Coordinates of C-alpha atoms in Angstrom, one line a residue:
Chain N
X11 CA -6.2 131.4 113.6
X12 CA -8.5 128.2 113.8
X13 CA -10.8 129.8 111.7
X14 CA -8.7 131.3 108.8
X15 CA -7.0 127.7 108.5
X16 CA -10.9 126.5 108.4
X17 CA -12.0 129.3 105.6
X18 CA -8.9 128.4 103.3
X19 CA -8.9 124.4 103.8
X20 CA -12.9 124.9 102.9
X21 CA -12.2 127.4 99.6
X22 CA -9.4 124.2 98.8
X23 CA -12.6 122.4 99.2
X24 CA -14.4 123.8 96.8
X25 CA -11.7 123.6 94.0
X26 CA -11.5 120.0 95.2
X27 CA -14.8 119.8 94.2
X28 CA -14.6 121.4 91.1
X29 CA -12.3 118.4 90.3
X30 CA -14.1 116.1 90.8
X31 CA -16.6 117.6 88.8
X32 CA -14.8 117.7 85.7
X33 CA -12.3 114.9 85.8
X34 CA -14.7 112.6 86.9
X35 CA -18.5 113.8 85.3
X36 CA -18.5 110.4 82.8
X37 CA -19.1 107.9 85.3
X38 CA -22.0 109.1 86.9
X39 CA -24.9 107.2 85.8
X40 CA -25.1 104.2 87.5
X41 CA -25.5 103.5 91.6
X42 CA -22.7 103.9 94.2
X43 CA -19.7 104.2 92.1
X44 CA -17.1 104.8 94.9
X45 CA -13.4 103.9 94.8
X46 CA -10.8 103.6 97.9
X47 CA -7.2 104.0 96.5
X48 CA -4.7 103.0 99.1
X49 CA -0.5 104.0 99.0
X50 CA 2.4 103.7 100.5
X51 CA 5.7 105.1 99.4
X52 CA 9.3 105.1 101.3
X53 CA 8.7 101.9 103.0
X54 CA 12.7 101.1 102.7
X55 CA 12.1 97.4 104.3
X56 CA 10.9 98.1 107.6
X57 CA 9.3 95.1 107.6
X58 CA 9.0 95.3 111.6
X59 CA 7.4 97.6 113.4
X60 CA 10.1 100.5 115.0
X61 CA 11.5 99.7 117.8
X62 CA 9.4 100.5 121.3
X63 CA 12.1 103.0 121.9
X64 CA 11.8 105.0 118.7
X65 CA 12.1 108.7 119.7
X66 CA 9.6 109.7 117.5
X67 CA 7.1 106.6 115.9
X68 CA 7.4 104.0 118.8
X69 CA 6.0 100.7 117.8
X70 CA 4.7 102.4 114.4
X71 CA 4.2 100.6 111.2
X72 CA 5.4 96.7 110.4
X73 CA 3.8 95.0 107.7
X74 CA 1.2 92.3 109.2
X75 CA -0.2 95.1 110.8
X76 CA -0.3 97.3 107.7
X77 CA -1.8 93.9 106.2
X78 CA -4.7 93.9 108.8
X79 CA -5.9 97.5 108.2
X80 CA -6.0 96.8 104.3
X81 CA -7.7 93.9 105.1
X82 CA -10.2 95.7 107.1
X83 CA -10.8 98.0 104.3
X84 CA -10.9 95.5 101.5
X85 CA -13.5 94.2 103.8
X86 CA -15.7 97.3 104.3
X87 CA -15.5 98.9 100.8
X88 CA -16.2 97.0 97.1
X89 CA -13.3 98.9 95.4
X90 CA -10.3 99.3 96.6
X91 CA -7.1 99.9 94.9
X92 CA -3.6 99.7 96.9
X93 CA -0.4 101.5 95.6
X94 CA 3.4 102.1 96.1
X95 CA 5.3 104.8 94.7
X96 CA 8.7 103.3 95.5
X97 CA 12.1 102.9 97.7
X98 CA 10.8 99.5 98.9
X99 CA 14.4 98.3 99.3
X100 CA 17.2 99.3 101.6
X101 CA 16.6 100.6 105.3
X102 CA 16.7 97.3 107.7
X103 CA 18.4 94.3 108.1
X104 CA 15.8 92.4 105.7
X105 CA 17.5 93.7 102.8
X106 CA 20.8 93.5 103.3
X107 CA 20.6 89.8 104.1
X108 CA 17.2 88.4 102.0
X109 CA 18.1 91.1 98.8
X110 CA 14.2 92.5 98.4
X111 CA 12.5 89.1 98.2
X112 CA 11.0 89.1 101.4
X113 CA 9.5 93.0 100.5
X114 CA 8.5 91.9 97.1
X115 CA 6.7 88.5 99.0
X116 CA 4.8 90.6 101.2
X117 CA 3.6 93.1 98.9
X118 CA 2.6 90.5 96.7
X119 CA 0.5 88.8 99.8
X120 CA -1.0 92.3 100.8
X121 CA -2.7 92.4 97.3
X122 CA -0.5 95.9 95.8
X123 CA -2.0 96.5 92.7
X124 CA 0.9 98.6 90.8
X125 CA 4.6 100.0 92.4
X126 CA 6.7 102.1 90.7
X127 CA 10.7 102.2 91.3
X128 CA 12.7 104.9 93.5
X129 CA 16.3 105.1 93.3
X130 CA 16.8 103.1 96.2
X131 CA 15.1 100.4 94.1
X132 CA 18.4 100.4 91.9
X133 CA 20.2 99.8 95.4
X134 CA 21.3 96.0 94.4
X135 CA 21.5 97.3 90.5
X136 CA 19.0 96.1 87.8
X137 CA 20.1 92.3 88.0
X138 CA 19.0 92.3 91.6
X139 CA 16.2 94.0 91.1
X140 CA 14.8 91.4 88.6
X141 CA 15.6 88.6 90.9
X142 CA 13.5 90.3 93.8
X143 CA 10.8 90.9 91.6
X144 CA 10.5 87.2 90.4
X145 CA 7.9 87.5 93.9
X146 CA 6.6 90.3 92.7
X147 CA 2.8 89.6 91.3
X148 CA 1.9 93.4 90.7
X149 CA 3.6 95.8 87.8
X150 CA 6.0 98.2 87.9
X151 CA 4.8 101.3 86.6
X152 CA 8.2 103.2 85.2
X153 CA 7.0 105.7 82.2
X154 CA 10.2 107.9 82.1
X155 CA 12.5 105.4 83.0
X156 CA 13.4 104.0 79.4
X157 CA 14.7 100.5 80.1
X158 CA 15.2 99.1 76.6
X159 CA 19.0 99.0 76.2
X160 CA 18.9 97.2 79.6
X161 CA 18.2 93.7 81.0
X162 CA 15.5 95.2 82.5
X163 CA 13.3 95.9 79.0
X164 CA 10.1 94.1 79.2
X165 CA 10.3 93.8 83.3
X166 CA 8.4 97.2 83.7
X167 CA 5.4 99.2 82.0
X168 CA 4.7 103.2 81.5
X169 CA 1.3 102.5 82.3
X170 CA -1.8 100.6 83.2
X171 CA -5.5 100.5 83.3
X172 CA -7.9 99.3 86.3
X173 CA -11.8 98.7 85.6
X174 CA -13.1 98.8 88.8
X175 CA -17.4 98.6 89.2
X176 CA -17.7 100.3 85.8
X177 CA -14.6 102.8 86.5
X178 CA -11.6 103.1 84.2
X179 CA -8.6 104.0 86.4
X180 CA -5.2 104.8 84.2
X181 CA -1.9 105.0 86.3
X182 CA 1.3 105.6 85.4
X183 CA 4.6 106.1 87.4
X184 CA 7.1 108.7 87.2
X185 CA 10.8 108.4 88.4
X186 CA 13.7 110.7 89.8
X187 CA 16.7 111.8 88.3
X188 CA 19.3 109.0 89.4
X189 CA 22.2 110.6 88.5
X190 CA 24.2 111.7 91.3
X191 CA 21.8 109.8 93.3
X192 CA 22.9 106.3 92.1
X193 CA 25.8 104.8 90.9
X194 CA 25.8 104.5 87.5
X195 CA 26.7 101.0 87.2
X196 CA 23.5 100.4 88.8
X197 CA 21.1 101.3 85.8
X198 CA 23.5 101.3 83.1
X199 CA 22.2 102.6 80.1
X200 CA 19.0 103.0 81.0
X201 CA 18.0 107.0 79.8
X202 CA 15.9 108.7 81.7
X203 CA 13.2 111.1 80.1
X204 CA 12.1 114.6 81.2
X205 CA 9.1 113.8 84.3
X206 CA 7.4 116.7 83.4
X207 CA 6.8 116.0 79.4
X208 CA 6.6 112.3 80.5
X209 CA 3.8 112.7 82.7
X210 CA 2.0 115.3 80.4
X211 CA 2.2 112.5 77.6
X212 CA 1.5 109.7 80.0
X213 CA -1.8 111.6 81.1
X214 CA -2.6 112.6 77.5
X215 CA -2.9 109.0 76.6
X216 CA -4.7 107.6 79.4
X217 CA -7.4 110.6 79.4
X218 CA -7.8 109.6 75.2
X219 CA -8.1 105.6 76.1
X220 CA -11.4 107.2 78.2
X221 CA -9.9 107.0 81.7
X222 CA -12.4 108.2 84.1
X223 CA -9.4 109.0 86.4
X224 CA -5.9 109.4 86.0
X225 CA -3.1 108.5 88.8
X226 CA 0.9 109.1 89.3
X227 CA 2.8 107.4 91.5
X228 CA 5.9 109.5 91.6
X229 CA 9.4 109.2 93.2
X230 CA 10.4 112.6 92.1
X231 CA 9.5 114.1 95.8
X232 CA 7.1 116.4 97.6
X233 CA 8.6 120.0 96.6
X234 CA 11.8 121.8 96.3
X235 CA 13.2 125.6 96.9
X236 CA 15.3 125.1 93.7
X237 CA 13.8 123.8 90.3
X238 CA 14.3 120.4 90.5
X239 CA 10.9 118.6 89.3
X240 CA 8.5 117.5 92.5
X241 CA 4.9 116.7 92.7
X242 CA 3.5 120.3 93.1
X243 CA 5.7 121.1 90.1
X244 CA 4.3 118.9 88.1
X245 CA 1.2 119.3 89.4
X246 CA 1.4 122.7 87.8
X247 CA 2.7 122.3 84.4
X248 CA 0.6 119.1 83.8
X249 CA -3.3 118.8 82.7
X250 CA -5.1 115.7 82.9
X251 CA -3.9 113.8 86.3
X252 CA -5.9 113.7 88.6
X253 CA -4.2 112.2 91.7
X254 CA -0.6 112.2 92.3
X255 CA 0.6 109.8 95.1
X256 CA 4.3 110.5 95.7
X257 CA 7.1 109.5 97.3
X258 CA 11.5 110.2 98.0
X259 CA 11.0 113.2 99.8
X260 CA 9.7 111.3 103.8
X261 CA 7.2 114.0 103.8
X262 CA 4.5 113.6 106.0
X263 CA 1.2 115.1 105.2
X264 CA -1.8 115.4 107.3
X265 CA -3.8 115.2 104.5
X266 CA -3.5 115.5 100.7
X267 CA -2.5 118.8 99.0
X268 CA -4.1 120.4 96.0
X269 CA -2.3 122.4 93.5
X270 CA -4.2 124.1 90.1
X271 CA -2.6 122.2 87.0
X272 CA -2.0 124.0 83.6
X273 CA -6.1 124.0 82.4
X274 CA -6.6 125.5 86.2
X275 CA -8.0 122.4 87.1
X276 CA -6.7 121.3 90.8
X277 CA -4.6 117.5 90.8
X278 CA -4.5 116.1 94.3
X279 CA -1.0 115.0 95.9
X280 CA -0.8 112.9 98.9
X281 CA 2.4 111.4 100.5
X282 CA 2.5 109.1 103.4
X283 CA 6.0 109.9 105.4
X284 CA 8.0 106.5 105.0
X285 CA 9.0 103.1 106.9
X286 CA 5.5 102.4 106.9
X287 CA 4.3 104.2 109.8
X288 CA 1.2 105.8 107.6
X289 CA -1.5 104.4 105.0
X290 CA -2.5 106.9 102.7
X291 CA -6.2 106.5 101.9
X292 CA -8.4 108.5 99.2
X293 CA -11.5 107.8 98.6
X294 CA -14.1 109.0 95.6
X295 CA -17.7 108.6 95.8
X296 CA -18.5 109.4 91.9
X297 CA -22.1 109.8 92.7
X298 CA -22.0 111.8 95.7
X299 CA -18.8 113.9 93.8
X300 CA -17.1 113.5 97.2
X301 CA -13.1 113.5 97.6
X302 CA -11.7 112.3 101.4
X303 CA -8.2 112.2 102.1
X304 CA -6.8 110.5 105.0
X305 CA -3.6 109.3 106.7
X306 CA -4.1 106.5 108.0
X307 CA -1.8 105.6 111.0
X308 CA -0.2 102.1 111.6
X309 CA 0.5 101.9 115.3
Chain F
X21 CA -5.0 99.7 117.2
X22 CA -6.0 103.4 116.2
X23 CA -7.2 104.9 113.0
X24 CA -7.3 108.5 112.7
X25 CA -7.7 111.5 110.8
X26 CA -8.4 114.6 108.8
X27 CA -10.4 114.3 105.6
X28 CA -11.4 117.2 103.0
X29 CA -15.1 116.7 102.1
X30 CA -16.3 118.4 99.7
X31 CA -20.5 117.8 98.9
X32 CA -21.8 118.1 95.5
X33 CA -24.9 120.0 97.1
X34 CA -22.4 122.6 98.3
X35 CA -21.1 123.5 95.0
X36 CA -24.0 126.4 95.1
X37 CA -23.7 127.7 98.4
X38 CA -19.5 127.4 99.0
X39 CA -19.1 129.2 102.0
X40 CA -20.9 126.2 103.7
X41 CA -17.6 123.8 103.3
X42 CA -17.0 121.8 105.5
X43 CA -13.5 120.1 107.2
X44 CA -14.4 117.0 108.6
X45 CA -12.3 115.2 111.3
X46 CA -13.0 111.8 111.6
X47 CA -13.3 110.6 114.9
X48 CA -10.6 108.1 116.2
X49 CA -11.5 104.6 115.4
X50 CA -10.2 101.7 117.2
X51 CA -9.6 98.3 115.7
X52 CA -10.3 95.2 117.6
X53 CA -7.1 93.8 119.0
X54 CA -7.5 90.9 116.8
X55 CA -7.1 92.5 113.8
X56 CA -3.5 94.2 115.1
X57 CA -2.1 92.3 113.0
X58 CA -2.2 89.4 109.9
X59 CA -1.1 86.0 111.8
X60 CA -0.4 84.4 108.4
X61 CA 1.8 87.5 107.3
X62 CA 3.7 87.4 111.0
X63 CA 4.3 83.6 109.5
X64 CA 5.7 84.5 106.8
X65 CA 8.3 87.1 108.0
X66 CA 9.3 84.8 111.1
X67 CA 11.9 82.3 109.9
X68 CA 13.4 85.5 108.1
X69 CA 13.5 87.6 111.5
X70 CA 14.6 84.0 113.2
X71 CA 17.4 83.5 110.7
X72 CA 18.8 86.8 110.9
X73 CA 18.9 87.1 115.2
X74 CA 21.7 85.7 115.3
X75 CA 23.7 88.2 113.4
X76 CA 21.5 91.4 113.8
X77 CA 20.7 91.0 117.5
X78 CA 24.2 91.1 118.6
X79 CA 24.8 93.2 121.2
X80 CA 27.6 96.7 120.0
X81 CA 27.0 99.4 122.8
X82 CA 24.6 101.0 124.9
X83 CA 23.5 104.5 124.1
X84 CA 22.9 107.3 126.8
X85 CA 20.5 109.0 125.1
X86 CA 18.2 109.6 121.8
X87 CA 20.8 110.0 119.0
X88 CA 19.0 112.3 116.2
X89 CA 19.1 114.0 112.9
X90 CA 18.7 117.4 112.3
X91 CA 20.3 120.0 110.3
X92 CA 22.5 122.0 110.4
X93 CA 24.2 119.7 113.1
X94 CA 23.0 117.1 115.6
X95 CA 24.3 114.4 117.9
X96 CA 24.0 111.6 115.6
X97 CA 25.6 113.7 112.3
X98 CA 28.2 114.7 114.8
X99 CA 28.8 110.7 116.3
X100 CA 28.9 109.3 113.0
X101 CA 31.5 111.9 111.8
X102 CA 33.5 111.8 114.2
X103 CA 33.8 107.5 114.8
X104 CA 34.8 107.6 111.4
X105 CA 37.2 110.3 111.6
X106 CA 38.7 109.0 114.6
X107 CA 38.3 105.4 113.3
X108 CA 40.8 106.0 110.1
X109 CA 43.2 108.6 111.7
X110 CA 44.2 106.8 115.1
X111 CA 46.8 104.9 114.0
X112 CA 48.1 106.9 110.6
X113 CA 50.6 109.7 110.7
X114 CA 50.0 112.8 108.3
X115 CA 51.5 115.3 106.6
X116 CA 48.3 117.9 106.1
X117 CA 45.1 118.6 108.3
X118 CA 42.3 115.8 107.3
X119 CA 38.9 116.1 108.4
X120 CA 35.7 114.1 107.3
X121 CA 32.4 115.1 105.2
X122 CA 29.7 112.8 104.9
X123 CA 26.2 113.1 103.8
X124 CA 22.7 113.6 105.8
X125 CA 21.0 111.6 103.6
X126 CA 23.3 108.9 104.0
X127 CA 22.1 107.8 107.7
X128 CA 18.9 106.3 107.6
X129 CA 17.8 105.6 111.3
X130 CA 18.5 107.5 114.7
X131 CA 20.2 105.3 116.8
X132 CA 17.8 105.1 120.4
X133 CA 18.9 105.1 123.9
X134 CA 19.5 101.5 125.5
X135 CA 21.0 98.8 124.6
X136 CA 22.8 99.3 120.6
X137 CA 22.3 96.1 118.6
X138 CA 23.8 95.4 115.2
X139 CA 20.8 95.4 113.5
X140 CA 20.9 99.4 114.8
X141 CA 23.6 99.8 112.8
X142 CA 22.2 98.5 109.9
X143 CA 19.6 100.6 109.9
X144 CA 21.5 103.3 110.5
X145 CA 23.9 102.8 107.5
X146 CA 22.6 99.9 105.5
X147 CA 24.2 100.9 102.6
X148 CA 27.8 99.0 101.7
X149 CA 29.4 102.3 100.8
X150 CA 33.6 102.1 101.3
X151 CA 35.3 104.1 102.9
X152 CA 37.3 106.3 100.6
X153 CA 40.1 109.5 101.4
X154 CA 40.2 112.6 98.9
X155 CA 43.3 114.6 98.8
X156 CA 42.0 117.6 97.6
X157 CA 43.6 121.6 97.2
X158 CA 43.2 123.9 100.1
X159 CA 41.6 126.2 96.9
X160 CA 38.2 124.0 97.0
X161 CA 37.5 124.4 100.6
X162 CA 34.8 127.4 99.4
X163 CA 33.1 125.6 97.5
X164 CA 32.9 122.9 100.0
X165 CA 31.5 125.5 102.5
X166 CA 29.3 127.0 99.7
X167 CA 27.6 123.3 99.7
X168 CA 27.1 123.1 103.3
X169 CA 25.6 126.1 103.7
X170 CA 23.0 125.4 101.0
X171 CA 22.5 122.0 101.7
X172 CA 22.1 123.0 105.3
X173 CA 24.4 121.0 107.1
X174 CA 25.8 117.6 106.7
X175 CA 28.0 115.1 109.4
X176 CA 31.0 116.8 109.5
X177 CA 34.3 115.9 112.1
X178 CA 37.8 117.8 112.6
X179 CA 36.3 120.9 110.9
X180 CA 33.5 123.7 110.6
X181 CA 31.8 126.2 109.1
X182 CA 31.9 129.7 110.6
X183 CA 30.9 132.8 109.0
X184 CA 30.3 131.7 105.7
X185 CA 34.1 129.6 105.6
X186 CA 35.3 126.2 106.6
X187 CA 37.7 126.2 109.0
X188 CA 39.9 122.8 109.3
X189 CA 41.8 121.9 112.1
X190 CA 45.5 122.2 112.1
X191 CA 45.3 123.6 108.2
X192 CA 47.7 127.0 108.0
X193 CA 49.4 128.5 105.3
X194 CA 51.9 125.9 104.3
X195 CA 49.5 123.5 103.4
X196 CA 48.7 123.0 100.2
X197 CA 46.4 119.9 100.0
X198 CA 44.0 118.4 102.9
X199 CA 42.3 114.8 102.8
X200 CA 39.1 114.6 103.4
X201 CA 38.0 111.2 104.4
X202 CA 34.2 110.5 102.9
X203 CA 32.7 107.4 101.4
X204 CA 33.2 106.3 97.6
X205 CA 29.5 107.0 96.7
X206 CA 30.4 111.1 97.8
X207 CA 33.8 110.8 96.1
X208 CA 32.3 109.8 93.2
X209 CA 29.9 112.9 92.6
X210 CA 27.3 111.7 94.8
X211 CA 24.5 113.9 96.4
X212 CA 26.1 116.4 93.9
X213 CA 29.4 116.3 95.6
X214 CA 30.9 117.2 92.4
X215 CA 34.0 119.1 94.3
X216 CA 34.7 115.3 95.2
X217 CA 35.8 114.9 91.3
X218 CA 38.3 117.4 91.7
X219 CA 40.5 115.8 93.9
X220 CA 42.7 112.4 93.6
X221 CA 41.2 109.6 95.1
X222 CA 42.4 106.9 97.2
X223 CA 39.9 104.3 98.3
X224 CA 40.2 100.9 100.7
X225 CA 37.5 99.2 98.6
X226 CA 36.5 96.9 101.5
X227 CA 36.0 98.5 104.6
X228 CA 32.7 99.7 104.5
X229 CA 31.6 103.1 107.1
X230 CA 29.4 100.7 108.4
X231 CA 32.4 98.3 109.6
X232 CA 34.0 101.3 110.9
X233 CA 31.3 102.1 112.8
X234 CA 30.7 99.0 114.4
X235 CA 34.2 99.1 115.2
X236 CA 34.2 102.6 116.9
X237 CA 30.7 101.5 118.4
X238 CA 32.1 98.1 120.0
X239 CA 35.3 100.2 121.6
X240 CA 33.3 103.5 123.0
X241 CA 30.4 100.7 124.8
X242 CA 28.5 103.8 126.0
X243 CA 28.4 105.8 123.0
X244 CA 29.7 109.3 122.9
X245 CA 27.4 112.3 122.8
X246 CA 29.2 115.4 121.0
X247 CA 26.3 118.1 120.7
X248 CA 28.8 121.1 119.5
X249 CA 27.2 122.8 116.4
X250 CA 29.6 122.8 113.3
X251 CA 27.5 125.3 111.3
X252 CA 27.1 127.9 112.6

């Protein structure tokens, strides 16, 4: 048994490989290019570690501590990139008192490059939102969440690009379906674009604008039995993304799953569980053509 | 402190010989016990815990036992269903059966064995969601049942699913109508509710579940642990 799970996590190797390969072949000139991507996703303001008497995660997660291992690793590698891929808000007592500020505060001091928004970041509605994210020194990255007819237009972007050691890094984020998930009062007349077509446009662009890698955060969730979009779906009927850090659906992986895109090509997904209890870490060594997932535990 | 874990590796000078693969599992590496956690961060968070204790660390009950969440059913669907059923019906006199539907994803956080605080049940419903009673026709109860069975369970009190039907307490055939008592987000179409929309609507617009649980909570003191399985 040991050994068939070996012989098909190494032949998932190999495609991993082949990805790396071919996404990334244009940055391999100069010396130790390597990149550490960071994520989180579900954190829902568990701010404090769980209680000692959690059934499952006892004492897992909280912030400073979360803080201390990014530190660590800001401190150990040259490039390190740290991402959220939404549901900050709503889960503890922090945010039904203090509104998202104190999350927003804290991301903000932990260095979070880029977020993007998960429904339960419409929690307080889009006027609450704004005011939390007033602390909030990183983007949001919301590419099929059209905001324009809102007060929200100008307060998020589809995309971004990183230049890290000679690296071009485009993100962009991806969003759920918020009807029957949020009131509609909370977004108003926001419209919300297909994921799928979003994404494939979203990776499009960043791959023309010379992006040596492409990244989505998502908040669609890990997979479902129906048709609903997820990260392996879109994983599928995508080309062009490289990485897909997700979120909404809690799941916990060991360590990252890859799925073959449209072109064949195989697109990493990783998701870190929620409250905090996990850092996700990737990291790509261009020259060496090496991929490494890992969960990272915060106990 | 503990870092951990399982990492694909994949070697460009394997890309010619590919049965040689290898899964690497890094070995556990411990983190000084200085670097547990960022002081300045813990300074930051303080005077928000501090201002909050007051409120949050109240004491509500004691629990017996690890209250959890798993479909179809489990202790904690079944508590919360049923402190809210028996919250809104003790004291009201009706005419047709009532029972209550919530949703699984609605509770956020098992509530733990020891002492309850009211921070618990914050976490365990932080939302502000209202209570809210459907009156809806005895003639929708399939496709409530249709729902449960392919969500795969969610809280339910006063009725259950058996054989591929719901069966409500104290419903028989002179009853037309049954109230269900749910919160306005699910009355409204949420989690895909959409049966919800079909009924007429009556909601308090202030009492949130989380009130009512508190409530229910404060007057059990040792919480009660109903494991009976309502899908089945």
């Amino acid at each position: 048994m040991e050994r068939r799970k070996f012989i098909r996590n190494a032949s998932l190797g190999l495609t991993g490989l082949a990805f790396v390969h071919q996404g990334l072949g244009q940055a391999m000139n100069s010396k130790s290019k390597k990149l550490t991507i960071l994520h989180t996703n579900d954190t829902h303001s568990n701010i404090d570690p769980l209680p000692d008497n959690h059934p499952k995660y006892p004492g897992m997660g909280g912030v400073a501590k979360r803080h201390a291992l990014i530190k660590k690793i800001r401190s150990e590698e040259q490039h390190v990139l740290l991402f959220d891929a939404g549901d900050i808000f709503q889960g503890t007592p922090y945010f039904n008192t203090f509104k998202g500020h104190l999350e927003m505060k804290l991301m903000t001091a932990m260095g979070y490059d880029a977020a993007t928004m998960g429904n339960h970041d419409f929690d307080i509605g889009l006027e609450g939102f704004i005011d939390a994210q007033t602390h909030a020194d990183f983007p949001f990255l919301c590419s099929n969440y059209d905001f324009s007819n809102t007060i929200m237009e100008g307060k998020t972007q589809a995309h971004t690009i990183f230049y890290k050691g000679g690296m071009k890094i485009g993100v962009f984020g991806i969003g759920v379906n918020l009807e029957s998930l949020v009131p509609n009062a909370n977004y108003g007349k926001m419209i919300y674009k297909d994921p799928i077509e979003t994404a494939n446009q979203q990776a499009a662009t960043l791959t023309e604008k010379g992006c040596d890698i492409v990244i989505c955060l998502s908040h669609l969730g890990y997979e479902y039995k129906d048709d609903r979009p997820s990260d392996r779906l879109m994983a599928k009927k995508t080309r062009n993304i490289h990485l897909i850090l997700g979120g909404h659906s809690h799941t916990f992986l060991e360590k990252p799953v890859l799925e073959s895109n449209l072109d064949g090509v195989p697109v990493l997904i990783n998701q870190t569980g929620w409250a905090g209890i996990n850092l996700g870490r990737i990291d790509i060594d261009f020259d060496q053509k090496l991929v490494k997932g890992n969960t990272i535990k915060v106990v | 402190m503990t870092k951990m874990l399982w990492i694909i590796c994949i070697g460009a000078g394997l890309m010619s010989c590919s049965s040689h693969l290898v899964l690497h599992q890094t070995p556990l590496i411990p983190l000084s016990k200085e670097s547990v956690f960022v002081s300045e961060t813990e300074e930051v968070i303080k005077p928000y815990r501090d201002s909050m204790a007051t409120v949050m660390n109240k004491h509500v009950a004691y629990s017996p036992c690890n209250f959890v969440l798993e479909r179809p059913s489990s202790n904690l669907m079944n508590w919360v269903a049923d402190a809210l059923f028996v919250n809104q019906t003790k004291t009201v006199r009706l005419s047709q059966p009532a029972f209550c539907l919530l949703n699984f994803g609605g509770l956020r956080a098992t509530l733990n064995k020891g002492e309850i605080l009211m921070g618990d049940l914050y976490k365990l419903m932080p939302f502000d969601n209202t209570i809210t009673w459907v009156e809806i026709p005895v003639g929708l109860l399939p496709e409530i049942a249709a729902y449960l069975l392919k969500t795969g369970g969610e809280p339910l009190s006063n009725a259950y699913i058996e054989n591929g039907k719901i069966v409500v307490n104290g419903l028989n055939e002179n009853h037309s109508h049954v109230w269900i008592i749910t919160s306005d987000y699910l009355a409204n179409g949420g989690d895909n509710m959409l049966f919800f929309k079909k009924g007429s609507t009556y909601s308090s617009k202030t009492t949130t579940l989380r009130d009512a649980l508190i409530e229910e909570a404060t007057y059990q003191e040792n919480l009660l642990e109903i494991i009976d399985k309502r899908i089945r």
